[in-house]
Amino acid sequence: MKKISILGSTGSIGTQTLDVVRKNRDKFEVVAISANSSINLLLEQIKEFKPRYVAVYNENSAKELKEMIPSDIKIEVLSGMEGLITISSLDEIDVLLTAIVGMIGLVPTLEAIKKGKTIALANKETLVTAGQLVMEEAKKRNVAILPVDSEHSAIFQCLNGESKKEIESIILTASGGPFRGKSKNDLINVTKNEALKHPNWSMGRKISIDSSTLMNKGLEVIEAKWLFDVNSDKIDVVVHPQSIIHSMVQFLDSSIIAQMGCPDMKLPIQYALTYPERILNDFERLDFSKLSSLTFEKPDLNTFPCLKLAYDSLNMGGTYSAVLNAANEVLVNEFLEDKIKFYDIPYYIEKTLDAHNSIEKPTLEEILYTDNWSREFVKKCIK
Ligand code: NAD
Ligand code: MG
């Protein structure tokens, strides 16, 4: 029985994680769940999965939930950052599945690593913000960071039994998002509703906007650098609209290994939870006779400057990626509230990167300080 705690159980990844658990009740037990404020869904999840802890970040929502829980259900209701940290580092859990959105997942994840918990990581912002720190801490404590992001799960699977020294390049595939093939002119006035319509995946709002700007792929390049310890010049992005190949690794003998399947996030979630085993499921099987074609193209960095900005921040090193991530989190929120336009996102990220004085090999405190600086700076710029 693997005992799991979930950061962000009410979101797209969180609910799909519970789908996987629901089908494998003999293998997994959910010990703790959490969300920002979606207490109605949390209550349903509490009734179904009987976790021993629930953490609600929003204090008022936590109080409300406490009153809603029937008296015959035994559960501890926690709140705030303290609550998230507590459920991430419980003695009784084996795995922390982090499906929270944003760098707010960083501190709870670090605390889980310090307690030796295996990390199933969907929350890419954690590695973008503090990749070096997180991976060093994990190495020191011999903790596995198992990717849930589909591209990184693919690469992880391609590297099974391979030597990292023999990697020539990592090839991340990108669907291209809802605006693939458009020009800058076409996109100047796009609305959030157009940006939220992803062709292949149904995901949370933040990652959907990131997919429309290609920032999601940029964040994934940075995530891949830290997870697999490869330099950015060895990480390529190729647009593959069908999302059948989830990513590939090219080795120095010219061989390429790719991982494929129907696009379904439940597969990388399940693999991270059962690794190193694979278990039978009823997910859709890929039928090659029905696949008309797999196509590939170069990403258009002119129309999607966020991807280039992410590479730049990685190459500049230090705290630049933390700055990129924080500015992006603020700007995506503003775009979702109709306060800025589509191209304001890369415009203000670049301004913030330009204004930043980077810190080499930052401590956690320096990263948190930098994250806050970036948020404040970008908010001032918009005003
Ligand atoms: P989502 O918006 O659907 O869900 C986010 C979850 O985080 C919710 O449960 C929400 O309550 C919780 N949350 C947000 N702020 C919180 C806070 N302050 N305290 C506690 N909980 C909080 O997002 P998602 O699409 O599930 O994505 C989650 C993460 O997984 C992101 O980092 C995303 O980049 C990554 N990811 C998602 C997908 C996908 O298909 N959705 C694929 C790959 C990676
Ligand atoms: Mg991905």
Short mmCIF file of N, CA, C and O in Angstrom, two decimals, residues 1 16 28 53 65 74 89 104 107 119 132 135 157 192 201 210 218 233 247 252 270 296 317 319 342 349 354 366 372:
data_model
loop_
_atom_site.label_atom_id
_atom_site.label_comp_id
_atom_site.label_asym_id
_atom_site.label_seq_id
_atom_site.Cartn_x
_atom_site.Cartn_y
_atom_site.Cartn_z
N MET A 1 0.84 -1.21 0.00
CA MET A 1 0.00 0.00 0.00
C MET A 1 0.87 1.26 0.00
O MET A 1 1.64 1.47 0.93
N GLN A 16 -7.44 13.85 -11.55
CA GLN A 16 -7.03 12.68 -12.35
C GLN A 16 -6.20 11.71 -11.51
O GLN A 16 -6.22 10.50 -11.73
N PHE A 28 -3.15 1.98 -3.43
CA PHE A 28 -2.90 3.34 -2.92
C PHE A 28 -3.90 3.74 -1.85
O PHE A 28 -5.09 3.43 -1.95
N TYR A 53 -6.21 13.81 6.79
CA TYR A 53 -5.93 15.24 6.88
C TYR A 53 -6.44 15.95 5.62
O TYR A 53 -6.39 15.40 4.52
N LEU A 65 -15.20 24.71 5.74
CA LEU A 65 -15.17 23.27 5.48
C LEU A 65 -15.34 22.49 6.79
O LEU A 65 -16.08 21.50 6.84
N LYS A 74 -13.80 11.31 10.84
CA LYS A 74 -12.63 11.74 11.62
C LYS A 74 -11.58 12.29 10.68
O LYS A 74 -11.02 11.55 9.87
N SER A 89 4.74 16.59 4.79
CA SER A 89 5.85 15.94 5.49
C SER A 89 5.36 15.01 6.61
O SER A 89 6.10 14.73 7.54
N ILE A 104 4.17 28.44 -5.15
CA ILE A 104 3.73 28.25 -3.77
C ILE A 104 3.98 26.80 -3.33
O ILE A 104 4.06 26.50 -2.15
N VAL A 107 8.06 25.45 -1.02
CA VAL A 107 8.45 25.20 0.37
C VAL A 107 7.90 23.86 0.88
O VAL A 107 8.66 23.07 1.46
N ILE A 119 8.86 12.27 -4.28
CA ILE A 119 8.06 13.36 -4.85
C ILE A 119 7.57 12.96 -6.23
O ILE A 119 8.37 12.64 -7.12
N GLN A 132 18.00 24.05 -8.85
CA GLN A 132 19.29 23.62 -8.31
C GLN A 132 19.16 23.21 -6.84
O GLN A 132 19.60 22.13 -6.44
N MET A 135 17.01 19.92 -6.44
CA MET A 135 17.68 18.69 -6.88
C MET A 135 18.86 18.35 -5.96
O MET A 135 19.12 17.18 -5.69
N GLN A 157 11.15 7.75 -18.97
CA GLN A 157 10.95 6.38 -19.46
C GLN A 157 11.98 6.03 -20.53
O GLN A 157 12.48 4.90 -20.58
N LYS A 192 -8.85 35.86 -23.55
CA LYS A 192 -8.50 34.72 -22.70
C LYS A 192 -9.29 33.47 -23.11
O LYS A 192 -8.77 32.37 -23.05
N TRP A 201 -5.45 18.92 -24.77
CA TRP A 201 -5.49 18.62 -23.35
C TRP A 201 -6.50 19.54 -22.67
O TRP A 201 -6.65 20.70 -23.04
N ASP A 210 -0.31 29.38 -20.35
CA ASP A 210 1.11 29.12 -20.63
C ASP A 210 1.28 28.33 -21.92
O ASP A 210 2.27 28.51 -22.64
N GLY A 218 8.65 26.57 -22.42
CA GLY A 218 9.83 27.21 -21.83
C GLY A 218 10.07 26.73 -20.41
O GLY A 218 11.19 26.38 -20.03
N ASP A 233 21.74 23.79 -24.17
CA ASP A 233 22.02 23.60 -25.61
C ASP A 233 21.76 22.16 -26.05
O ASP A 233 21.79 21.84 -27.24
N SER A 247 7.78 12.84 -25.94
CA SER A 247 9.13 13.41 -25.97
C SER A 247 10.10 12.31 -26.33
O SER A 247 9.71 11.14 -26.39
N LEU A 252 24.26 9.38 -28.28
CA LEU A 252 25.41 9.79 -29.09
C LEU A 252 25.73 8.84 -30.23
O LEU A 252 26.51 9.17 -31.11
N GLN A 270 -0.07 7.77 -13.24
CA GLN A 270 -0.02 6.38 -12.77
C GLN A 270 1.43 5.87 -12.72
O GLN A 270 1.84 5.21 -11.77
N PHE A 296 5.79 17.30 -37.72
CA PHE A 296 6.75 18.01 -36.87
C PHE A 296 7.12 19.34 -37.51
O PHE A 296 7.21 19.44 -38.74
N GLY A 317 21.27 32.06 -15.91
CA GLY A 317 21.51 31.36 -14.64
C GLY A 317 21.04 32.15 -13.42
O GLY A 317 20.17 33.01 -13.51
N THR A 319 19.29 33.67 -10.41
CA THR A 319 17.87 33.76 -10.04
C THR A 319 16.99 34.19 -11.21
O THR A 319 15.81 34.51 -11.01
N PHE A 342 -2.40 39.97 -24.64
CA PHE A 342 -1.59 38.76 -24.84
C PHE A 342 -0.08 39.06 -24.88
O PHE A 342 0.71 38.44 -24.17
N ILE A 349 7.69 40.50 -18.97
CA ILE A 349 8.68 39.53 -18.46
C ILE A 349 10.08 40.00 -18.85
O ILE A 349 11.00 40.02 -18.02
N ASP A 354 15.33 42.25 -17.41
CA ASP A 354 16.34 43.28 -17.66
C ASP A 354 16.69 44.06 -16.38
O ASP A 354 17.82 44.49 -16.20
N GLU A 366 16.91 33.70 -0.45
CA GLU A 366 17.18 34.59 -1.58
C GLU A 366 16.20 34.33 -2.74
O GLU A 366 15.79 35.25 -3.43
N ASN A 372 9.43 37.49 -4.75
CA ASN A 372 8.60 38.61 -4.30
C ASN A 372 8.99 39.91 -5.02
O ASN A 372 8.13 40.67 -5.46
#
